[in-house]
Amino acid sequence: MDHSAEAGSGARSEFLAPAGVSGWIEVDLGAIAANVRELKRRAGSADLMAVVKADGYGHGAYPAARAALAGGASSIGVAQLTEALAVRAAGIKAPMLTWLYVPGADFAAALLADIDLAVSTDWALAEVIAAVRSTGKPARIHLKVDTGLARNGAFGADWSALVAQAAAAAAEGAIEIVGVWSHFAYADAPEHPTVRAQQEVFEAAAAEVERAGIRGFQRHLANSAATLTNPSAHYDLVRPGLAIYGLSPTPDIATSAEFGLREAMRVVSRVANVKTVPAGQGVSYGHTYVTDRETRIGLVPMGYADGLPRSGSNAGPALLGERRLTIAGRVCMDQVMLDLGPESPAVAGDEVVLVGSAAAGEPTAEDWAVATGTISYEIVTRMSTRLPRYYRSETA
Ligand SMILES: *Cc1c(COP(=O)(O)O)cnc(C)c1O
């Protein structure tokens, strides 16, 4: 078994899941810390907020946050209030920002947990102020302006109205405005004319807050792509997510290695069954793959319920030993098949890497994204909680 030789010889052995585990995710926390260090270096004097929404893009929000803070992040960002409360309860003490809610969100719990709140609507401002009254704790607010994404944020005249209301609440001491922020539509295309236009709207929006008498807030606009490709958008704080996990937000511009980043996630399984089938045998549901010779078929017990996209049928990559293979036939709920070839020495128990690092010759989340018509964000964030996560310590 060539994988056992590998297991004894390299860093991979630290990651091995216990015998009998059929599929798992290995997360290299040292890679996350190193990626944050690299992003910090590129961000110059700007602070770095590490975005760990969606369970740390599938890597685990709490361990990702710890590793990012070890790498020099000064704060943590998540989309949902419940995510922020969970990361706080897990033991992260750093400043934390959350930004997406509906009416009735538990702002009181957020204030009691010292979580900063993004506000982009009048109803949210009113609910936050009510929570300040009920808890006696002033709120730290990041006002969000829509500079042209037409998504979250206050747009146009709504922004001016929100700034006036927020400045009044700040004057009363109910809230402290600590940030003004926005989000790009085309951060992955830094030359796109909307990028400059959004920055101009953003700078005017921040100036409006200053004219309302507010001082000392941080301006932030850059996600991973802007952090890596657009220094003029760094302002006081950058807000990368994807890149801290070692993936390139702009694969057309540069690979993650070219950006100096290292993939943190490895998705691994073990062969469960190898059998010989004749030429002309259809493989998996609907027989969309048909063998062209007598061959050996390996069953890998990982499927779309684990997070492998079903659109990876006859397209998704896998690495068995040194061999790069393509999923043969449909991705099932719990399993996929590989055509190992007639001479394959593979046996049950051999390791199969579905997602990993380009430097190690493994298929990457980006490879899966290209094979299935999506982006690497979707590949890693949809990895199922059915797969246990094993962590390599940040000090390793
Ligand atoms: C997700 C998100 C980020 C991080 O984006 P990446 O492209 O993953 O770096 C930053 N800001 C906001 C508002 C987000 O929703």
CSV table of C-alpha atoms and ligand atoms in Angstrom, one decimal:
chain,number,residue,atom,x,y,z
A,1,MET,CA,0.0,0.0,0.0
A,2,ASP,CA,1.8,3.1,-1.1
A,3,HIS,CA,-0.2,5.4,1.2
A,4,SER,CA,1.3,3.7,4.3
A,5,ALA,CA,4.8,4.6,3.1
A,6,GLU,CA,3.6,8.1,2.6
A,7,ALA,CA,2.1,8.2,6.1
A,8,GLY,CA,5.4,7.3,7.7
A,9,SER,CA,7.5,9.8,5.8
A,10,GLY,CA,5.9,13.2,5.7
A,11,ALA,CA,3.8,15.9,7.4
A,12,ARG,CA,0.7,14.1,6.3
A,13,SER,CA,1.0,11.5,8.9
A,14,GLU,CA,0.1,14.0,11.6
A,15,PHE,CA,-3.2,14.4,9.9
A,16,LEU,CA,-4.2,10.8,9.6
A,17,ALA,CA,-7.7,10.2,10.9
A,18,PRO,CA,-8.1,7.1,13.0
A,19,ALA,CA,-8.5,3.8,11.2
A,20,GLY,CA,-12.1,3.2,10.2
A,21,VAL,CA,-13.0,6.8,9.5
A,22,SER,CA,-14.3,6.8,6.0
A,23,GLY,CA,-14.0,10.5,5.1
A,24,TRP,CA,-12.7,13.6,6.9
A,25,ILE,CA,-11.4,17.1,6.7
A,26,GLU,CA,-7.9,18.1,7.8
A,27,VAL,CA,-7.4,21.8,8.6
A,28,ASP,CA,-3.9,23.2,8.8
A,29,LEU,CA,-4.2,26.0,11.3
A,30,GLY,CA,-0.6,27.0,10.7
A,31,ALA,CA,-1.6,27.7,7.1
A,32,ILE,CA,-4.4,30.0,8.2
A,33,ALA,CA,-2.0,31.9,10.6
A,34,ALA,CA,0.6,32.2,7.8
A,35,ASN,CA,-2.0,33.4,5.3
A,36,VAL,CA,-3.1,36.1,7.7
A,37,ARG,CA,0.5,37.1,8.2
A,38,GLU,CA,0.9,37.4,4.4
A,39,LEU,CA,-2.3,39.4,4.0
A,40,LYS,CA,-1.4,41.7,6.9
A,41,ARG,CA,2.0,42.3,5.2
A,42,ARG,CA,0.2,43.3,2.0
A,43,ALA,CA,-2.3,45.5,3.9
A,44,GLY,CA,0.5,47.7,5.2
A,45,SER,CA,-0.8,49.8,8.0
A,46,ALA,CA,-4.4,48.6,7.8
A,47,ASP,CA,-5.8,46.3,10.5
A,48,LEU,CA,-7.1,42.9,9.5
A,49,MET,CA,-10.5,41.5,10.3
A,50,ALA,CA,-10.6,37.8,9.6
A,51,VAL,CA,-14.0,36.7,8.2
A,52,VAL,CA,-15.0,33.3,9.6
A,53,LYS,CA,-18.7,33.2,8.6
A,54,ALA,CA,-20.3,30.0,7.3
A,55,ASP,CA,-18.3,28.0,9.9
A,56,GLY,CA,-15.0,29.5,8.8
A,57,TYR,CA,-15.8,28.8,5.1
A,58,GLY,CA,-16.1,25.1,6.2
A,59,HIS,CA,-12.9,25.0,8.2
A,60,GLY,CA,-14.5,25.6,11.6
A,61,ALA,CA,-15.2,29.1,12.8
A,62,TYR,CA,-13.6,28.9,16.2
A,63,PRO,CA,-10.4,27.2,15.2
A,64,ALA,CA,-10.1,29.5,12.2
A,65,ALA,CA,-10.6,32.6,14.3
A,66,ARG,CA,-8.0,31.4,16.8
A,67,ALA,CA,-5.5,30.8,14.0
A,68,ALA,CA,-6.2,34.1,12.3
A,69,LEU,CA,-5.7,36.0,15.6
A,70,ALA,CA,-2.4,34.1,16.1
A,71,GLY,CA,-1.4,35.3,12.6
A,72,GLY,CA,-2.1,39.0,13.4
A,73,ALA,CA,-5.8,39.6,12.8
A,74,SER,CA,-7.1,42.2,15.2
A,75,SER,CA,-10.8,41.3,14.9
A,76,ILE,CA,-13.2,38.7,13.6
A,77,GLY,CA,-16.1,39.1,11.2
A,78,VAL,CA,-19.2,36.9,10.7
A,79,ALA,CA,-22.4,37.4,8.7
A,80,GLN,CA,-24.9,36.3,11.3
A,81,LEU,CA,-25.5,37.3,14.9
A,82,THR,CA,-25.9,33.6,15.9
A,83,GLU,CA,-22.5,32.9,14.4
A,84,ALA,CA,-21.0,35.7,16.4
A,85,LEU,CA,-22.5,34.5,19.6
A,86,ALA,CA,-21.3,31.0,19.0
A,87,VAL,CA,-17.7,32.1,18.3
A,88,ARG,CA,-17.8,34.3,21.3
A,89,ALA,CA,-19.2,31.5,23.5
A,90,ALA,CA,-16.4,29.2,22.2
A,91,GLY,CA,-13.9,31.6,23.8
A,92,ILE,CA,-12.8,34.2,21.2
A,93,LYS,CA,-12.3,37.5,23.1
A,94,ALA,CA,-11.2,39.7,20.2
A,95,PRO,CA,-13.5,42.4,18.8
A,96,MET,CA,-16.1,40.9,16.5
A,97,LEU,CA,-18.5,42.3,13.9
A,98,THR,CA,-21.7,40.9,12.5
A,99,TRP,CA,-23.8,42.4,9.8
A,100,LEU,CA,-26.9,40.5,8.6
A,101,TYR,CA,-30.2,40.3,10.4
A,102,VAL,CA,-33.9,40.5,10.2
A,103,PRO,CA,-36.2,42.3,12.6
A,104,GLY,CA,-36.4,40.6,16.0
A,105,ALA,CA,-32.7,39.7,16.0
A,106,ASP,CA,-31.3,39.3,19.5
A,107,PHE,CA,-29.3,42.6,19.6
A,108,ALA,CA,-29.4,42.6,23.4
A,109,ALA,CA,-27.5,39.3,23.5
A,110,ALA,CA,-25.0,40.8,21.0
A,111,LEU,CA,-24.4,43.8,23.2
A,112,LEU,CA,-24.0,41.6,26.3
A,113,ALA,CA,-21.4,39.6,24.4
A,114,ASP,CA,-19.5,42.7,23.3
A,115,ILE,CA,-20.3,42.1,19.6
A,116,ASP,CA,-20.0,45.1,17.3
A,117,LEU,CA,-23.1,45.6,15.0
A,118,ALA,CA,-23.3,46.7,11.5
A,119,VAL,CA,-26.2,48.9,10.8
A,120,SER,CA,-27.6,49.7,7.4
A,121,THR,CA,-31.3,50.3,8.0
A,122,ASP,CA,-33.5,52.5,10.2
A,123,TRP,CA,-35.3,49.5,11.7
A,124,ALA,CA,-32.0,47.9,12.8
A,125,LEU,CA,-30.8,51.2,14.3
A,126,ALA,CA,-34.1,51.5,16.2
A,127,GLU,CA,-33.8,47.9,17.5
A,128,VAL,CA,-30.2,48.3,18.5
A,129,ILE,CA,-31.1,51.5,20.4
A,130,ALA,CA,-33.9,49.6,22.2
A,131,ALA,CA,-31.4,46.9,23.1
A,132,VAL,CA,-29.1,49.5,24.5
A,133,ARG,CA,-31.9,50.8,26.7
A,134,SER,CA,-32.8,47.3,27.9
A,135,THR,CA,-29.2,46.2,28.6
A,136,GLY,CA,-27.6,49.5,29.7
A,137,LYS,CA,-24.8,48.7,27.3
A,138,PRO,CA,-23.9,51.2,24.6
A,139,ALA,CA,-23.5,49.7,21.1
A,140,ARG,CA,-20.5,49.8,18.9
A,141,ILE,CA,-21.8,50.4,15.4
A,142,HIS,CA,-20.3,50.1,11.9
A,143,LEU,CA,-22.5,52.0,9.5
A,144,LYS,CA,-22.8,50.2,6.2
A,145,VAL,CA,-23.2,52.2,3.0
A,146,ASP,CA,-24.3,50.6,-0.3
A,147,THR,CA,-21.8,52.1,-2.8
A,148,GLY,CA,-23.1,50.2,-5.8
A,149,LEU,CA,-23.5,46.4,-5.0
A,150,ALA,CA,-27.2,46.9,-4.4
A,151,ARG,CA,-27.1,44.4,-1.6
A,152,ASN,CA,-26.7,45.1,2.1
A,153,GLY,CA,-26.1,48.8,3.0
A,154,ALA,CA,-28.0,52.1,2.9
A,155,PHE,CA,-28.2,53.5,-0.6
A,156,GLY,CA,-28.4,57.2,-1.7
A,157,ALA,CA,-30.8,59.3,0.3
A,158,ASP,CA,-31.3,56.4,2.8
A,159,TRP,CA,-27.6,56.8,3.7
A,160,SER,CA,-27.9,60.5,4.6
A,161,ALA,CA,-31.0,59.8,6.7
A,162,LEU,CA,-29.2,56.9,8.5
A,163,VAL,CA,-26.2,59.0,9.2
A,164,ALA,CA,-28.3,61.8,10.7
A,165,GLN,CA,-30.2,59.3,12.9
A,166,ALA,CA,-27.0,57.5,14.0
A,167,ALA,CA,-25.2,60.8,14.7
A,168,ALA,CA,-28.2,61.8,17.0
A,169,ALA,CA,-28.0,58.5,18.8
A,170,ALA,CA,-24.2,58.9,19.2
A,171,ALA,CA,-24.7,62.4,20.6
A,172,GLU,CA,-27.0,60.8,23.3
A,173,GLY,CA,-24.3,58.2,24.1
A,174,ALA,CA,-26.5,55.3,23.1
A,175,ILE,CA,-24.1,54.2,20.3
A,176,GLU,CA,-20.5,54.7,19.3
A,177,ILE,CA,-19.9,54.8,15.6
A,178,VAL,CA,-16.6,52.9,15.2
A,179,GLY,CA,-16.8,52.0,11.5
A,180,VAL,CA,-18.0,53.0,8.1
A,181,TRP,CA,-17.9,50.3,5.5
A,182,SER,CA,-19.1,48.9,2.2
A,183,HIS,CA,-18.5,46.0,-0.1
A,184,PHE,CA,-17.4,45.7,-3.8
A,185,ALA,CA,-19.3,44.2,-6.7
A,186,TYR,CA,-16.2,43.7,-8.8
A,187,ALA,CA,-13.3,43.3,-6.4
A,188,ASP,CA,-12.1,40.3,-8.5
A,189,ALA,CA,-11.7,42.7,-11.5
A,190,PRO,CA,-9.7,45.6,-10.0
A,191,GLU,CA,-9.6,47.5,-13.3
A,192,HIS,CA,-13.4,47.4,-13.6
A,193,PRO,CA,-14.8,51.0,-13.7
A,194,THR,CA,-17.2,50.2,-10.9
A,195,VAL,CA,-14.3,49.7,-8.5
A,196,ARG,CA,-13.1,53.3,-8.7
A,197,ALA,CA,-16.7,54.5,-8.7
A,198,GLN,CA,-17.5,52.6,-5.5
A,199,GLN,CA,-14.4,53.9,-3.8
A,200,GLU,CA,-15.5,57.5,-4.7
A,201,VAL,CA,-19.0,56.9,-3.3
A,202,PHE,CA,-17.4,55.3,-0.2
A,203,GLU,CA,-15.0,58.2,0.5
A,204,ALA,CA,-17.9,60.7,0.1
A,205,ALA,CA,-20.1,58.6,2.4
A,206,ALA,CA,-17.3,58.5,5.1
A,207,ALA,CA,-16.8,62.3,4.7
A,208,GLU,CA,-20.6,62.7,5.3
A,209,VAL,CA,-20.2,60.9,8.7
A,210,GLU,CA,-17.3,63.2,9.6
A,211,ARG,CA,-19.4,66.2,8.7
A,212,ALA,CA,-22.0,64.9,11.1
A,213,GLY,CA,-19.4,65.3,13.9
A,214,ILE,CA,-18.3,61.7,14.2
A,215,ARG,CA,-14.5,61.1,14.5
A,216,GLY,CA,-12.2,58.2,15.0
A,217,PHE,CA,-14.1,55.5,13.1
A,218,GLN,CA,-12.4,53.0,10.8
A,219,ARG,CA,-13.2,52.9,7.1
A,220,HIS,CA,-13.2,49.4,5.5
A,221,LEU,CA,-14.1,48.1,2.1
A,222,ALA,CA,-11.6,45.4,1.0
A,223,ASN,CA,-12.5,41.7,0.9
A,224,SER,CA,-9.8,39.2,-0.1
A,225,ALA,CA,-9.6,40.2,-3.7
A,226,ALA,CA,-9.2,43.9,-2.9
A,227,THR,CA,-6.8,43.2,-0.1
A,228,LEU,CA,-4.6,41.3,-2.6
A,229,THR,CA,-5.0,43.4,-5.7
A,230,ASN,CA,-6.1,46.9,-4.8
A,231,PRO,CA,-4.0,48.7,-2.2
A,232,SER,CA,-6.0,51.9,-2.7
A,233,ALA,CA,-8.9,50.1,-1.1
A,234,HIS,CA,-7.2,49.1,2.1
A,235,TYR,CA,-8.2,52.2,4.1
A,236,ASP,CA,-8.0,51.5,7.8
A,237,LEU,CA,-9.0,47.8,7.9
A,238,VAL,CA,-9.2,44.9,5.4
A,239,ARG,CA,-11.8,42.2,5.7
A,240,PRO,CA,-10.5,39.0,3.9
A,241,GLY,CA,-12.3,35.7,4.1
A,242,LEU,CA,-11.4,33.3,1.3
A,243,ALA,CA,-7.7,34.2,1.2
A,244,ILE,CA,-7.1,33.4,4.9
A,245,TYR,CA,-8.0,29.8,4.0
A,246,GLY,CA,-5.3,29.9,1.3
A,247,LEU,CA,-7.6,30.1,-1.8
A,248,SER,CA,-7.3,32.6,-4.6
A,249,PRO,CA,-10.3,35.0,-4.9
A,250,THR,CA,-9.0,35.9,-8.4
A,251,PRO,CA,-7.7,32.7,-10.0
A,252,ASP,CA,-7.6,34.5,-13.4
A,253,ILE,CA,-5.1,37.0,-11.9
A,254,ALA,CA,-3.0,34.7,-9.7
A,255,THR,CA,-3.1,31.3,-8.1
A,256,SER,CA,-3.0,31.1,-4.3
A,257,ALA,CA,0.7,30.1,-4.4
A,258,GLU,CA,1.4,33.1,-6.6
A,259,PHE,CA,-0.3,35.2,-3.9
A,260,GLY,CA,1.9,33.6,-1.2
A,261,LEU,CA,-1.0,31.7,0.3
A,262,ARG,CA,-1.3,28.0,1.3
A,263,GLU,CA,-4.6,26.0,1.2
A,264,ALA,CA,-5.7,25.1,4.7
A,265,MET,CA,-8.3,22.4,3.9
A,266,ARG,CA,-7.7,18.8,2.9
A,267,VAL,CA,-10.7,16.6,2.2
A,268,VAL,CA,-9.7,12.9,2.4
A,269,SER,CA,-11.4,9.5,2.1
A,270,ARG,CA,-10.4,5.9,1.9
A,271,VAL,CA,-11.1,3.3,-0.7
A,272,ALA,CA,-13.9,1.0,0.6
A,273,ASN,CA,-14.0,-1.6,-2.1
A,274,VAL,CA,-12.0,-2.5,-5.3
A,275,LYS,CA,-13.5,-4.8,-7.9
A,276,THR,CA,-12.8,-5.9,-11.5
A,277,VAL,CA,-15.6,-5.3,-14.0
A,278,PRO,CA,-15.6,-6.1,-17.7
A,279,ALA,CA,-15.4,-3.7,-20.7
A,280,GLY,CA,-18.7,-2.1,-21.5
A,281,GLN,CA,-19.9,-2.0,-17.8
A,282,GLY,CA,-21.9,1.1,-16.9
A,283,VAL,CA,-20.8,2.6,-13.6
A,284,SER,CA,-23.0,4.3,-10.9
A,285,TYR,CA,-26.5,5.6,-11.4
A,286,GLY,CA,-27.7,6.0,-14.9
A,287,HIS,CA,-24.5,4.4,-16.3
A,288,THR,CA,-23.2,7.8,-17.5
A,289,TYR,CA,-19.7,6.3,-17.4
A,290,VAL,CA,-19.1,3.0,-19.3
A,291,THR,CA,-15.8,1.1,-19.1
A,292,ASP,CA,-13.8,0.8,-22.3
A,293,ARG,CA,-11.8,-2.2,-21.1
A,294,GLU,CA,-11.8,-4.6,-18.3
A,295,THR,CA,-10.8,-2.5,-15.3
A,296,ARG,CA,-10.7,-2.1,-11.6
A,297,ILE,CA,-13.3,0.1,-10.0
A,298,GLY,CA,-12.6,1.7,-6.6
A,299,LEU,CA,-15.5,2.9,-4.4
A,300,VAL,CA,-14.8,6.0,-2.4
A,301,PRO,CA,-17.4,6.5,0.4
A,302,MET,CA,-17.9,10.2,0.0
A,303,GLY,CA,-20.8,11.8,-2.0
A,304,TYR,CA,-22.9,14.9,-2.3
A,305,ALA,CA,-24.2,14.6,1.3
A,306,ASP,CA,-20.6,15.1,2.3
A,307,GLY,CA,-20.2,18.2,0.1
A,308,LEU,CA,-18.9,16.9,-3.2
A,309,PRO,CA,-21.0,18.6,-5.8
A,310,ARG,CA,-23.2,16.3,-7.9
A,311,SER,CA,-22.2,18.3,-10.9
A,312,GLY,CA,-18.8,16.7,-10.3
A,313,SER,CA,-20.1,13.6,-11.9
A,314,ASN,CA,-17.6,12.5,-14.6
A,315,ALA,CA,-15.7,15.7,-13.8
A,316,GLY,CA,-14.4,16.1,-10.3
A,317,PRO,CA,-10.8,15.2,-9.6
A,318,ALA,CA,-9.3,12.8,-7.1
A,319,LEU,CA,-5.8,11.8,-6.2
A,320,LEU,CA,-5.0,8.1,-5.3
A,321,GLY,CA,-1.3,7.7,-4.4
A,322,GLU,CA,0.4,9.5,-7.2
A,323,ARG,CA,-2.4,9.2,-9.7
A,324,ARG,CA,-4.8,11.9,-10.6
A,325,LEU,CA,-8.2,10.4,-11.5
A,326,THR,CA,-11.6,11.8,-12.5
A,327,ILE,CA,-14.8,10.7,-10.8
A,328,ALA,CA,-16.3,7.9,-12.9
A,329,GLY,CA,-20.0,8.3,-13.3
A,330,ARG,CA,-22.5,10.0,-11.1
A,331,VAL,CA,-21.7,11.4,-7.7
A,332,CYS,CA,-24.1,9.6,-5.3
A,333,MET,CA,-25.3,10.8,-1.9
A,334,ASP,CA,-22.7,8.8,0.0
A,335,GLN,CA,-20.2,7.6,-2.6
A,336,VAL,CA,-18.3,8.0,-5.8
A,337,MET,CA,-16.5,5.6,-8.1
A,338,LEU,CA,-13.0,5.8,-9.6
A,339,ASP,CA,-11.8,3.8,-12.7
A,340,LEU,CA,-8.4,2.7,-11.4
A,341,GLY,CA,-7.3,0.9,-14.6
A,342,PRO,CA,-6.7,-2.8,-15.1
A,343,GLU,CA,-3.2,-2.8,-13.4
A,344,SER,CA,-4.1,-0.8,-10.3
A,345,PRO,CA,-2.6,-2.2,-7.1
A,346,ALA,CA,-5.0,-0.1,-5.0
A,347,VAL,CA,-6.8,-1.9,-2.2
A,348,ALA,CA,-9.4,-1.0,0.3
A,349,GLY,CA,-8.1,1.4,2.9
A,350,ASP,CA,-5.9,3.4,0.5
A,351,GLU,CA,-6.2,7.1,1.0
A,352,VAL,CA,-7.9,9.3,-1.7
A,353,VAL,CA,-7.5,13.1,-1.6
A,354,LEU,CA,-10.5,14.9,-3.1
A,355,VAL,CA,-9.5,18.5,-2.1
A,356,GLY,CA,-6.0,19.6,-1.0
A,357,SER,CA,-3.0,21.6,-1.9
A,358,ALA,CA,-1.7,22.4,-5.4
A,359,ALA,CA,1.9,22.3,-4.1
A,360,ALA,CA,1.4,18.7,-3.0
A,361,GLY,CA,0.0,17.8,-6.4
A,362,GLU,CA,-3.5,17.3,-4.9
A,363,PRO,CA,-6.7,18.5,-6.5
A,364,THR,CA,-7.7,21.9,-5.2
A,365,ALA,CA,-11.0,23.5,-4.3
A,366,GLU,CA,-10.3,25.7,-7.3
A,367,ASP,CA,-9.9,22.5,-9.5
A,368,TRP,CA,-13.3,21.4,-8.3
A,369,ALA,CA,-14.8,24.8,-8.9
A,370,VAL,CA,-13.5,24.8,-12.5
A,371,ALA,CA,-14.8,21.2,-13.0
A,372,THR,CA,-18.2,22.0,-11.7
A,373,GLY,CA,-18.8,25.5,-12.9
A,374,THR,CA,-18.7,27.3,-9.6
A,375,ILE,CA,-16.2,29.2,-7.4
A,376,SER,CA,-13.9,27.7,-4.7
A,377,TYR,CA,-15.9,29.6,-2.0
A,378,GLU,CA,-18.8,27.2,-2.7
A,379,ILE,CA,-16.7,24.1,-2.7
A,380,VAL,CA,-15.2,24.7,0.8
A,381,THR,CA,-18.3,26.2,2.5
A,382,ARG,CA,-20.5,23.4,1.5
A,383,MET,CA,-18.4,20.6,2.9
A,384,SER,CA,-20.7,18.8,5.2
A,385,THR,CA,-20.6,18.6,9.0
A,386,ARG,CA,-20.9,14.8,8.4
A,387,LEU,CA,-17.1,14.9,7.8
A,388,PRO,CA,-15.2,15.2,11.0
A,389,ARG,CA,-12.6,17.9,11.1
A,390,TYR,CA,-9.1,17.2,12.4
A,391,TYR,CA,-6.9,20.1,13.2
A,392,ARG,CA,-3.2,20.5,12.9
A,393,SER,CA,-2.2,22.9,15.6
A,394,GLU,CA,-1.1,26.4,14.7
A,395,THR,CA,2.2,25.9,16.5
A,396,ALA,CA,3.0,22.7,14.5
B,1,LIG,C1,-17.9,37.4,3.0
B,1,LIG,C2,-17.6,38.8,3.1
B,1,LIG,C3,-16.2,39.2,3.2
B,1,LIG,C4,-15.1,38.3,2.9
B,1,LIG,O1,-15.1,38.1,1.5
B,1,LIG,P1,-14.0,37.3,0.7
B,1,LIG,O2,-14.2,37.5,-0.7
B,1,LIG,O3,-14.2,35.8,1.2
B,1,LIG,O4,-12.7,37.8,1.2
B,1,LIG,C5,-16.0,40.6,3.5
B,1,LIG,N1,-17.0,41.4,3.7
B,1,LIG,C6,-18.3,41.0,3.6
B,1,LIG,C7,-19.4,42.0,3.8
B,1,LIG,C8,-18.6,39.7,3.3
B,1,LIG,O5,-19.9,39.3,3.3
